CSV table of C-alpha atoms in Angstrom, one decimal:
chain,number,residue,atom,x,y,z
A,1,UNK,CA,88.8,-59.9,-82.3
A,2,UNK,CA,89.1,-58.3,-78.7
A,3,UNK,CA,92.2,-61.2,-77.7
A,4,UNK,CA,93.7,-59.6,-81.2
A,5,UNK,CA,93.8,-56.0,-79.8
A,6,UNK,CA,94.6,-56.9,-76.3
A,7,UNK,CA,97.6,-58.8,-78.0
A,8,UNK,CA,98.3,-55.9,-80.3
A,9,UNK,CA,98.3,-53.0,-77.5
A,10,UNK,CA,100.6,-55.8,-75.0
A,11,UNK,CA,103.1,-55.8,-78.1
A,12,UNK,CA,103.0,-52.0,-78.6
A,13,UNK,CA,104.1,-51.5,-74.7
A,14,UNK,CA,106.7,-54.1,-74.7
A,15,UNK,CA,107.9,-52.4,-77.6
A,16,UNK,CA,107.8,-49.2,-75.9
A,17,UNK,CA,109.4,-51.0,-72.9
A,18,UNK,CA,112.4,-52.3,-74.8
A,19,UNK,CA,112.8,-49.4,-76.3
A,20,UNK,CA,112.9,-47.7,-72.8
A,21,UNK,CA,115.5,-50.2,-71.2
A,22,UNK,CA,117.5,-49.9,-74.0
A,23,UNK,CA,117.5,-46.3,-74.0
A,24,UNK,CA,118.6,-46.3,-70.0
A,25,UNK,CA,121.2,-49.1,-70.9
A,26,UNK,CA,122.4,-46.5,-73.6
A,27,UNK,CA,126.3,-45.5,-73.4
A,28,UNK,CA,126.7,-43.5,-76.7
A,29,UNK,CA,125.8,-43.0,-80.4
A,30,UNK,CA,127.5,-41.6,-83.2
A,31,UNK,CA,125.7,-40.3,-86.2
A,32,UNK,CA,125.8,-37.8,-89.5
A,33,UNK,CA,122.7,-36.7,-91.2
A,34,UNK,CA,121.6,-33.4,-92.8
A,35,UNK,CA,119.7,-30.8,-92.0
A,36,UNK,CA,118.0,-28.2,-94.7
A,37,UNK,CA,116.7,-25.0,-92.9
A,38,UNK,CA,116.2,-21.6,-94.7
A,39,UNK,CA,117.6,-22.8,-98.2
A,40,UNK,CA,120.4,-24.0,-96.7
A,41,UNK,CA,122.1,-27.5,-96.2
A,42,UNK,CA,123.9,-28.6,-93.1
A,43,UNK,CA,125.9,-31.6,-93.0
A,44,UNK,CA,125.9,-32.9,-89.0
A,45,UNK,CA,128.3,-35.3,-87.1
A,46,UNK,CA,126.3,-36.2,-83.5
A,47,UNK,CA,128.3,-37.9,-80.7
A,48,UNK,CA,126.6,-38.9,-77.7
A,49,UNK,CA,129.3,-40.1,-75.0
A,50,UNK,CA,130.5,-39.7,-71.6
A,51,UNK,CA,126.8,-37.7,-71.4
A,52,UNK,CA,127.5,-35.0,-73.1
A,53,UNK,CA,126.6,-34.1,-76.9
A,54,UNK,CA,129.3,-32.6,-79.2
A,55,UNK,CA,128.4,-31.3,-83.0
A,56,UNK,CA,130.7,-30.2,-86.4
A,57,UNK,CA,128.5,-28.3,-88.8
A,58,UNK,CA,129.2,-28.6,-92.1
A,59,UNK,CA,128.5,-26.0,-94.2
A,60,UNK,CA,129.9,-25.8,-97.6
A,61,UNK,CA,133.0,-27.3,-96.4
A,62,UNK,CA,133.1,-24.4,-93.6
A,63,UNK,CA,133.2,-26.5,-90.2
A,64,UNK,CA,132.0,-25.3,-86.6
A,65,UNK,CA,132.3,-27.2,-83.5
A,66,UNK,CA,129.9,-26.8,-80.5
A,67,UNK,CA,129.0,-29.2,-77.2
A,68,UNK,CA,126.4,-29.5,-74.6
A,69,UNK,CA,124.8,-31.0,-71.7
A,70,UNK,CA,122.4,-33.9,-71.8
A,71,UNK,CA,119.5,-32.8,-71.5
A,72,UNK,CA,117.5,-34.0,-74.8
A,73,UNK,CA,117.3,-37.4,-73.0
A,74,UNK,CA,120.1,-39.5,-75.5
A,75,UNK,CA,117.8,-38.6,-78.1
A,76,UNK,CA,119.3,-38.5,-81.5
A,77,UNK,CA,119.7,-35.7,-84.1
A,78,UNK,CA,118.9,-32.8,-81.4
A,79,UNK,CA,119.5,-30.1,-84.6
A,80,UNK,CA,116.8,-29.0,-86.0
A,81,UNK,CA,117.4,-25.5,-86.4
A,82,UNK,CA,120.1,-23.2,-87.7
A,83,UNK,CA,120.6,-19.7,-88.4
A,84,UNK,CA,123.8,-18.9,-90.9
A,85,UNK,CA,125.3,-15.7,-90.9
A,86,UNK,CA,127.9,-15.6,-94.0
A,87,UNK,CA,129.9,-12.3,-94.7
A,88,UNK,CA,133.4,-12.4,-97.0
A,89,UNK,CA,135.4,-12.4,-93.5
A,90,UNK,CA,133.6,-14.2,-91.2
A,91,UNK,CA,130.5,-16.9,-91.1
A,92,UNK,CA,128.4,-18.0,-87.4
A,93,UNK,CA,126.1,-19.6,-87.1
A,94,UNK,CA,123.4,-20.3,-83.9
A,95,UNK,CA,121.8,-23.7,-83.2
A,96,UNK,CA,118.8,-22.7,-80.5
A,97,UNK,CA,119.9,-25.6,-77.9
A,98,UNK,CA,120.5,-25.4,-74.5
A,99,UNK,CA,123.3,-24.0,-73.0
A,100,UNK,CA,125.1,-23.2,-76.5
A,101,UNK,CA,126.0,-19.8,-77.8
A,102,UNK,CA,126.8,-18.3,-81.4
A,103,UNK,CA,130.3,-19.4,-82.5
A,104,UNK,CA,132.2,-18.2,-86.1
A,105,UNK,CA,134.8,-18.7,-88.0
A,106,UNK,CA,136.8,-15.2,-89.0
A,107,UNK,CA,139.4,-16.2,-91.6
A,108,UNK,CA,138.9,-19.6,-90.6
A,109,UNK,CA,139.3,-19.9,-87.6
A,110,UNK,CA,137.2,-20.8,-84.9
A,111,UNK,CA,136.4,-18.1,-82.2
A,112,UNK,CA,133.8,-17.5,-79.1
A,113,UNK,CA,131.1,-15.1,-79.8
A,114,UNK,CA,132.7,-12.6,-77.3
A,115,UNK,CA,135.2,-12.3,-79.3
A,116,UNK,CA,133.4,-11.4,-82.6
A,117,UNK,CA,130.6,-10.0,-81.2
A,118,UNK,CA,131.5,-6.3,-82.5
A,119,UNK,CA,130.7,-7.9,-86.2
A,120,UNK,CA,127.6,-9.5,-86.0
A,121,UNK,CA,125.3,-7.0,-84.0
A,122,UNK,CA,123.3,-7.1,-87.3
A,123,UNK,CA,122.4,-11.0,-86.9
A,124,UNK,CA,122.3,-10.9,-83.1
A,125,UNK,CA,119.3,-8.6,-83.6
A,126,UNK,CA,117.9,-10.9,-86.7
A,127,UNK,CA,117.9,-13.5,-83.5
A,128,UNK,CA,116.1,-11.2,-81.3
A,129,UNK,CA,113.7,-10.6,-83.6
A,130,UNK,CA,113.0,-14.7,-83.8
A,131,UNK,CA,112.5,-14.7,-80.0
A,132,UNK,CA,116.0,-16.0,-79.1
A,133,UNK,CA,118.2,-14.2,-76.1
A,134,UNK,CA,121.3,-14.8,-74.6
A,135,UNK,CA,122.8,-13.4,-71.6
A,136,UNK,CA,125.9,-12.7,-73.4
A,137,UNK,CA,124.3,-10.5,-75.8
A,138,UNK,CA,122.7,-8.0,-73.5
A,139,UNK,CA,125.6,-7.1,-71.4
A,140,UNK,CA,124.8,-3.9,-69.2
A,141,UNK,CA,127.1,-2.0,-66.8
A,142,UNK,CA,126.7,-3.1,-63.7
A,143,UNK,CA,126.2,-0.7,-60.5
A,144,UNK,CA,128.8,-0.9,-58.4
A,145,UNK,CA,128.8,-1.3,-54.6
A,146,UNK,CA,131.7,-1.3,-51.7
A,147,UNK,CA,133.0,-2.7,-49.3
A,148,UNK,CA,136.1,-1.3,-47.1
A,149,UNK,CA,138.6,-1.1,-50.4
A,150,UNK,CA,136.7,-3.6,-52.7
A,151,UNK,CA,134.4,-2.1,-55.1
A,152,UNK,CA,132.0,-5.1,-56.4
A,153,UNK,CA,130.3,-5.1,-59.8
A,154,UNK,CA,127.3,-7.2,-57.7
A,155,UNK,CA,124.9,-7.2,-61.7
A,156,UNK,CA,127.6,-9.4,-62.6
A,157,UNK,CA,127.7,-12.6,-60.5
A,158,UNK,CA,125.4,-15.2,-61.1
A,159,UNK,CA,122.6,-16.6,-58.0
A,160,UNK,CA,124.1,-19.7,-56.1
A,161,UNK,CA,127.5,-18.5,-56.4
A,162,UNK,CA,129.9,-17.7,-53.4
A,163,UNK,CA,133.4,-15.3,-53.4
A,164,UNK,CA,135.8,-15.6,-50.9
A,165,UNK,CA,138.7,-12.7,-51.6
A,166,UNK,CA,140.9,-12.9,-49.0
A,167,UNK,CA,142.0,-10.1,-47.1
A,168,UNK,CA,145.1,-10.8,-44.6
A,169,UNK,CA,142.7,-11.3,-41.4
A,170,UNK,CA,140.3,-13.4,-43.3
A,171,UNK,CA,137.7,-12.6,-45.8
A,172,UNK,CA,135.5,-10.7,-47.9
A,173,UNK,CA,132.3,-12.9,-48.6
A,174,UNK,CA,131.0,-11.7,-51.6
A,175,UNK,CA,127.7,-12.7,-53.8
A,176,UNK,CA,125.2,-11.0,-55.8
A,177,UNK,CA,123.2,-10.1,-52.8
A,178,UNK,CA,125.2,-9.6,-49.9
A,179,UNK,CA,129.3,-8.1,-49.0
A,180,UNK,CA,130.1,-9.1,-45.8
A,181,UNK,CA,133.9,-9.5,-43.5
A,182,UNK,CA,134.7,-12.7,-42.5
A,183,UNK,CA,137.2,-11.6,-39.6
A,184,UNK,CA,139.3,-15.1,-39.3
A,185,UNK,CA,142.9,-13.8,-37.8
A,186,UNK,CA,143.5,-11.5,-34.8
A,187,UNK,CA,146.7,-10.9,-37.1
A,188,UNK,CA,147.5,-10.2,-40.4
A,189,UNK,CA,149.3,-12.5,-42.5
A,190,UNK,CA,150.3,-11.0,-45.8
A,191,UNK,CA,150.8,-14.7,-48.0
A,192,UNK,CA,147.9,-16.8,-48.1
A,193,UNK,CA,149.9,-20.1,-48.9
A,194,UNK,CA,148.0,-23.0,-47.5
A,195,UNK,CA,144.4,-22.1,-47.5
A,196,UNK,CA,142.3,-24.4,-50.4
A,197,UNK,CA,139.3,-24.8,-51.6
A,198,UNK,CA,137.5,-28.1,-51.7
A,199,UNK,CA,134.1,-28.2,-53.5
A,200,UNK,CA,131.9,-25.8,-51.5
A,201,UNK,CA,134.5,-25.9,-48.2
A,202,UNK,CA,137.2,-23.7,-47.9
A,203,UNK,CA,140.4,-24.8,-45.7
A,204,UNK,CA,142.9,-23.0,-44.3
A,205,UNK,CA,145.6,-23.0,-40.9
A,206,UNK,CA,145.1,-20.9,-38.2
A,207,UNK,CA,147.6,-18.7,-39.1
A,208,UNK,CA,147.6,-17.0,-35.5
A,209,UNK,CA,149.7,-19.6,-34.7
A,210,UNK,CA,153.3,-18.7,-36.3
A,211,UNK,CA,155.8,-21.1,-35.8
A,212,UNK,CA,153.7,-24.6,-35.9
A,213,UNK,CA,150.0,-25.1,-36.7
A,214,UNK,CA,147.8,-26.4,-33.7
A,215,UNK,CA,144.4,-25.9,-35.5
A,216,UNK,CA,142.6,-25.8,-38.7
A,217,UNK,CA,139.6,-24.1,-40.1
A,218,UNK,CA,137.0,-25.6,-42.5
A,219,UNK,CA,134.7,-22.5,-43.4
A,220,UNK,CA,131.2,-23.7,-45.7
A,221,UNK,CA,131.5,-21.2,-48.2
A,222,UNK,CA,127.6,-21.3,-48.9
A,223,UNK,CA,126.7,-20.2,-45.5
A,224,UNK,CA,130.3,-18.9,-43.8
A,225,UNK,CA,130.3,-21.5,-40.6
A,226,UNK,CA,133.3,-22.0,-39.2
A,227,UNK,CA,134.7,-25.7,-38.1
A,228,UNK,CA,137.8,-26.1,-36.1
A,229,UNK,CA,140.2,-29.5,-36.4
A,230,UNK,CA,142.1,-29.3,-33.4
A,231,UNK,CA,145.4,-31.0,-34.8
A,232,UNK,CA,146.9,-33.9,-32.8
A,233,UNK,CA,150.5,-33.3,-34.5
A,234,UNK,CA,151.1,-30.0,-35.2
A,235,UNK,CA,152.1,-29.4,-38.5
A,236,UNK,CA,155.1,-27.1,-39.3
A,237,UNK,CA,154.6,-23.8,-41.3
A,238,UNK,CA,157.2,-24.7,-43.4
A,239,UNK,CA,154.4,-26.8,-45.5
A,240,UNK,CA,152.9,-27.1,-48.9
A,241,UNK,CA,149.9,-28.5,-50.4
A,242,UNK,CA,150.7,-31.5,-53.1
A,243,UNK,CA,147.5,-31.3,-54.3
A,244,UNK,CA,143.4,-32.5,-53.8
A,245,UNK,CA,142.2,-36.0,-54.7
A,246,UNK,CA,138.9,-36.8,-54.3
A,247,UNK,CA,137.9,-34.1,-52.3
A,248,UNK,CA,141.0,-34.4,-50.1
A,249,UNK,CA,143.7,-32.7,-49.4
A,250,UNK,CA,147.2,-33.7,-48.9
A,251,UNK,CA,149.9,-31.7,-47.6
A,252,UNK,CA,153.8,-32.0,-46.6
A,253,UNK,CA,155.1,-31.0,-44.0
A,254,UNK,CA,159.0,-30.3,-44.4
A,255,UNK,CA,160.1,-29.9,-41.2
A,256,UNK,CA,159.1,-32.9,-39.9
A,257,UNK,CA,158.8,-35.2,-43.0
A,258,UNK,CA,155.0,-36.2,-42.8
A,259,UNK,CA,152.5,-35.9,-45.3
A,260,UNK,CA,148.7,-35.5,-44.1
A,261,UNK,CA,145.8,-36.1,-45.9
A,262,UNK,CA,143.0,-34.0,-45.0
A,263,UNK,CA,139.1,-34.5,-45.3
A,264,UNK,CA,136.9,-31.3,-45.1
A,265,UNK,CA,133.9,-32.9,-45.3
A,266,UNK,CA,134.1,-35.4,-42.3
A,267,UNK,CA,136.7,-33.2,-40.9
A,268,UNK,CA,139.7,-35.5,-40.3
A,269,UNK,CA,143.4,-35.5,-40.4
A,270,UNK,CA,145.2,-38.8,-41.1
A,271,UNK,CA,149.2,-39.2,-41.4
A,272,UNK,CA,149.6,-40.6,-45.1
A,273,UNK,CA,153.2,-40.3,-45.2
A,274,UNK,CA,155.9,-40.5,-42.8
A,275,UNK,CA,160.3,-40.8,-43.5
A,276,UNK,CA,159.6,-45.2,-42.8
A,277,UNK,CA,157.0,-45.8,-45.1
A,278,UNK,CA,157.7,-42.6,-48.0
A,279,UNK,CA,155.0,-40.2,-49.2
A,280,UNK,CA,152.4,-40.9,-51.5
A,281,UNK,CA,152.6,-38.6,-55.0
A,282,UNK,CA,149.5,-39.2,-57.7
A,283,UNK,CA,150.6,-40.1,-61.3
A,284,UNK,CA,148.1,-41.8,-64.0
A,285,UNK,CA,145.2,-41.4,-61.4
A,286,UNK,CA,147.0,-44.0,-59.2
A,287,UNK,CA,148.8,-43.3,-55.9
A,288,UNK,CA,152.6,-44.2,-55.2
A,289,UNK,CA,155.0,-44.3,-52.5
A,290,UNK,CA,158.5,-42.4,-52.8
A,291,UNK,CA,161.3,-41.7,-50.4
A,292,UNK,CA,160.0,-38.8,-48.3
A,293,UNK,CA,163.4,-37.2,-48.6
A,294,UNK,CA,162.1,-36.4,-52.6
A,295,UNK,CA,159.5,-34.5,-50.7
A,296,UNK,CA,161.8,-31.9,-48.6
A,297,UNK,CA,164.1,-31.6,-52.2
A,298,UNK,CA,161.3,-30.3,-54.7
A,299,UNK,CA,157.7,-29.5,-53.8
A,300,UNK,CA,155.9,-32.0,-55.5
A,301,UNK,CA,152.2,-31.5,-56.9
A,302,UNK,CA,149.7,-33.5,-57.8
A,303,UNK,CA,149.3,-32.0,-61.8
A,304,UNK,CA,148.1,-33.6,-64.5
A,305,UNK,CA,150.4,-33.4,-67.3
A,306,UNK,CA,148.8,-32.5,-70.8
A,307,UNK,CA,151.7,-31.4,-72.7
A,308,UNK,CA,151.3,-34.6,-75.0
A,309,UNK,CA,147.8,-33.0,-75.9
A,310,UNK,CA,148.6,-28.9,-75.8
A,311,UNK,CA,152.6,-28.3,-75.8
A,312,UNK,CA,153.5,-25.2,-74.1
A,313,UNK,CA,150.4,-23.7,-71.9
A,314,UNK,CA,150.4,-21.9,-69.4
A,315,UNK,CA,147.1,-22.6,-67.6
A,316,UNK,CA,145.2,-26.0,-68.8
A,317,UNK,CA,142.2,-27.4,-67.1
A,318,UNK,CA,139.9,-30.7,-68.6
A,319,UNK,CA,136.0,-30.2,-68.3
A,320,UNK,CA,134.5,-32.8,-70.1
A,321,UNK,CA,136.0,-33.7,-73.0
A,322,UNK,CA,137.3,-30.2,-73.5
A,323,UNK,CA,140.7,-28.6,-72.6
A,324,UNK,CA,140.7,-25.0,-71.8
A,325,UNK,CA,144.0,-23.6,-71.9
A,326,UNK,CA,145.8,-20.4,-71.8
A,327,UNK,CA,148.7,-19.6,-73.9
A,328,UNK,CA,150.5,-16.6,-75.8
A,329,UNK,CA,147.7,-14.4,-73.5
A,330,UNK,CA,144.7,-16.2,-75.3
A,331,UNK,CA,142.1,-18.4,-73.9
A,332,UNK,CA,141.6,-21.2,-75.9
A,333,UNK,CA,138.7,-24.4,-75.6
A,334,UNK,CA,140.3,-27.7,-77.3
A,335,UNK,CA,137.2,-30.0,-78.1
A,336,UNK,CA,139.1,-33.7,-78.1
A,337,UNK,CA,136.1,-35.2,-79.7
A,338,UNK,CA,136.4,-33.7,-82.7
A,339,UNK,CA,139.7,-32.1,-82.3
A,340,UNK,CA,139.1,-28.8,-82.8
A,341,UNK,CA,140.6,-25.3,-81.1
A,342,UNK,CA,137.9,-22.4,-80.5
A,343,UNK,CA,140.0,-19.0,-79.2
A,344,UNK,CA,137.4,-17.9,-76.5
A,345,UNK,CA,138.8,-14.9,-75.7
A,346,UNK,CA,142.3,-12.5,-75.1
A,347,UNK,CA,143.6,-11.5,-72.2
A,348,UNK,CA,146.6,-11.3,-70.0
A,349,UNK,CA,145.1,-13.6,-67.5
A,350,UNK,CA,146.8,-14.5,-63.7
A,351,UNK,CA,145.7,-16.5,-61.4
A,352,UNK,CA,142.8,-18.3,-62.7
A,353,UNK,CA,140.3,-20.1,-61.1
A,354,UNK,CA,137.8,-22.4,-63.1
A,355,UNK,CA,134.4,-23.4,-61.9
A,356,UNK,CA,133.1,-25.9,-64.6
A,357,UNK,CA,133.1,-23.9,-67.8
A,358,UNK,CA,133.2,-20.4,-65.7
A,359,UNK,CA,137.0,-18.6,-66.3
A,360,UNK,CA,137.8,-16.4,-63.4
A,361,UNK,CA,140.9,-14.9,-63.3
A,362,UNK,CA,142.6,-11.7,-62.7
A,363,UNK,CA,144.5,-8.6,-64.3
A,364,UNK,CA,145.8,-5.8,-62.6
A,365,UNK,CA,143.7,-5.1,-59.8
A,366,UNK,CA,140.4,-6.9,-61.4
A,367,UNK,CA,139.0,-9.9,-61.1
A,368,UNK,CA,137.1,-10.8,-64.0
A,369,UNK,CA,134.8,-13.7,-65.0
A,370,UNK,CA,134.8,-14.8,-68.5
A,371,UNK,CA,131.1,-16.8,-69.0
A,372,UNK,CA,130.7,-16.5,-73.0
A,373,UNK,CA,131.3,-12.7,-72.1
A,374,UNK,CA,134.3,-11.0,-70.0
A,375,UNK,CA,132.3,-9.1,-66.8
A,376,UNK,CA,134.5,-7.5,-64.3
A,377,UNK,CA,133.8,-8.6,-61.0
A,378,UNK,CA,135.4,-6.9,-58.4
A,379,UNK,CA,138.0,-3.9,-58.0
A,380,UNK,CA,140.1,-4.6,-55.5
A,381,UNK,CA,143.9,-2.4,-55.5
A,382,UNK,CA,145.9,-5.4,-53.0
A,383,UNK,CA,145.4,-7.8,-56.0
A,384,UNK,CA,148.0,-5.4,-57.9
A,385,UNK,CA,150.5,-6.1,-55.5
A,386,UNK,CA,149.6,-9.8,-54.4
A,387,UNK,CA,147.5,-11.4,-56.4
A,388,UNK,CA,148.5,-15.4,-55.5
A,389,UNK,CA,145.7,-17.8,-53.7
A,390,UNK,CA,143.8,-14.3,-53.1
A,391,UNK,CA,140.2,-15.8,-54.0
A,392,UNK,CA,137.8,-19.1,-54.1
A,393,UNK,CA,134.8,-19.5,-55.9
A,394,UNK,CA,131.6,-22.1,-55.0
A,395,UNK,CA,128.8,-22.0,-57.6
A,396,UNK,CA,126.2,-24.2,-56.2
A,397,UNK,CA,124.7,-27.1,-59.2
């Protein structure tokens, strides 16, 4: 009897072994099932790929589209709650998972919570009541603090994250603790156009040196130290960025016809390009050598090219498996998965800067930050008149 038990527990844990492997092994899954919760039925689609979970809701042929993190573990059917909101103009509905938000559909089409929040105060405080909260629903003014010209909305910027707004001599170092000048430049220099950000480094010429760089300075935006590349070649201002590739940089130089490629992180300069052997542009995430002449003719950058997915945008940037994309002054999230278009938000956006699924950008002389709400993050009048390469953000994971 005891070898019988010993034999049955050894066969429950191999089970629960195998099923382990298998679950670490595990690339994706694709499932539908139902859901009834408060008299209603739900009809579910669940992918699982690339790590990350995306949902359509059915509900009485009324589809929503929402997608999240990993973090149930590739576990499957993750649902197991909704709350319906159902009015003659527009239906929501809220799923209580991580990192997901109320989404509706106002005369069928699919739109942000920010931007139909004035119309459903009634079941954001039917949520409340269950316990549920959001940061986006509670949105306060925010006190306001200065420094020199810029006037910070400091309530509004999220812990671990890192402005730089620069400010012709260097830079205002902005979070939501501390304002502080980052004096870079004995002069001022009124076009920022070769400082870049790279992860949490921020790179940029000294641009006390007018007529051909000599130096270059990698600043750590999460703690404002300043390294120096001492250039062997100096490298013409007459220059341009192509773009950033794996956390480097590469940049032509025109005058002389030499492409560098630049490495923040280990702080190195290497000559990538050169008039004998061509310069190196990026197409299809491979790298390929042209006649450097092409370079000096038309500035070329290293863009992805989406039009074959969203014709005519202004602004697109791929997170995931979503596109977000500007166009016609709206904000829009494409979700390829289930291909589906959600209009986040309106605004005549410039400039914008995207830190995973954060949207800065800014209008007239605001920046604003667009995180399932639109917060106003700085005042600042310069951006009215020059409002190009004026700020980087780092958010620390």
């Amino acid at each position: 009897m005891k070898k019988v038990v010993k034999r049955i527990i050894l066969l429950f844990i191999l089970i629960l072994l195998l099923q382990l492997i298998a679950n670490i092994f595990k690339k994706e899954h694709d499932i539908s099932y139902e859901l009834k919760y408060n008299d209603q039925n739900y009809k579910i689609h669940e992918i699982y790929k690339d790590d990350r979970y995306n949902f359509e809701i059915n509900i009485d042929d009324n589809y929503f589209v929402l997608d999240t993190d990993n973090i149930y573990h590739k576990k499957k059917k993750v649902i197991d709650k909704i709350y319906y909101y159902n009015t003659e103009d527009i239906k929501c509905i809220y799923t209580p998972l991580e990192n997901t938000n109320i989404i509706c559909l106002e005369n069928s089409i699919l739109k942000s919570y920010y931007e139909t929040s004035k119309y459903i105060k009634s079941f954001v405080k039917e949520l409340k009541k269950l316990g549920y909260d959001n940061p986006s629903w509670n949105i306060k003014d925010s006190k306001i603090k200065k420094i020199d010209q810029v006037e910070v909305y400091q309530d509004n910027i999220s812990n671990d994250t890192y402005i730089y707004v620069y400010k012709y001599n260097g830079f205002f170092k902005i979070t939501n603790k501390d304002l502080s000048k980052i004096n870079t430049f004995n002069n001022d220099t009124y076009l920022n156009t070769l400082g870049v950000q790279v992860d949490k480094y921020y790179v940029i010429p000294n641009y006390d040196d007018k007529h051909d760089f000599k130096e270059i300075y990698v600043y750590n935006m999460k703690n404002d130290k300043k390294k120096t590349i001492k250039l062997k070649k100096q490298i013409s201002t007459d220059s341009y960025i192509n773009g950033i590739v794996d956390n480097k940089i590469y940049i032509t130089d025109k005058d002389n016809l030499i492409q560098y490629k630049i490495d923040p992180k280990k702080r190195k300069v290497e000559e990538v390009g050169n008039i004998t052997e061509g310069g190196l542009i990026y197409q299809n995430n491979k790298f390929k050598s042209i006649n450097m002449y092409e370079f000096r003719k038309t500035e070329i950058k290293y863009e992805q090219d989406y039009s074959n997915i969203i014709p005519e945008y202004q602004y697109i940037n791929k997170v995931n498996n979503n596109y977000y994309y500007l166009k016609d002054n709206k904000f829009y999230k494409y979700n390829s998965t289930f291909d589906v278009t959600q209009i986040l938000f309106k605004s005549e956006a410039t400039n914008i800067v995207m830190n995973n699924e954060d949207i800065y950008f800014i209008k007239d002389n605001k920046l604003y930050l667009y995180d399932g709400y639109i917060k106003e993050v700085l005042k600042y009048d310069e951006l009215s008149f020059n409002s190009t390469n004026r700020y980087a953000v780092y958010k620390k994971s």
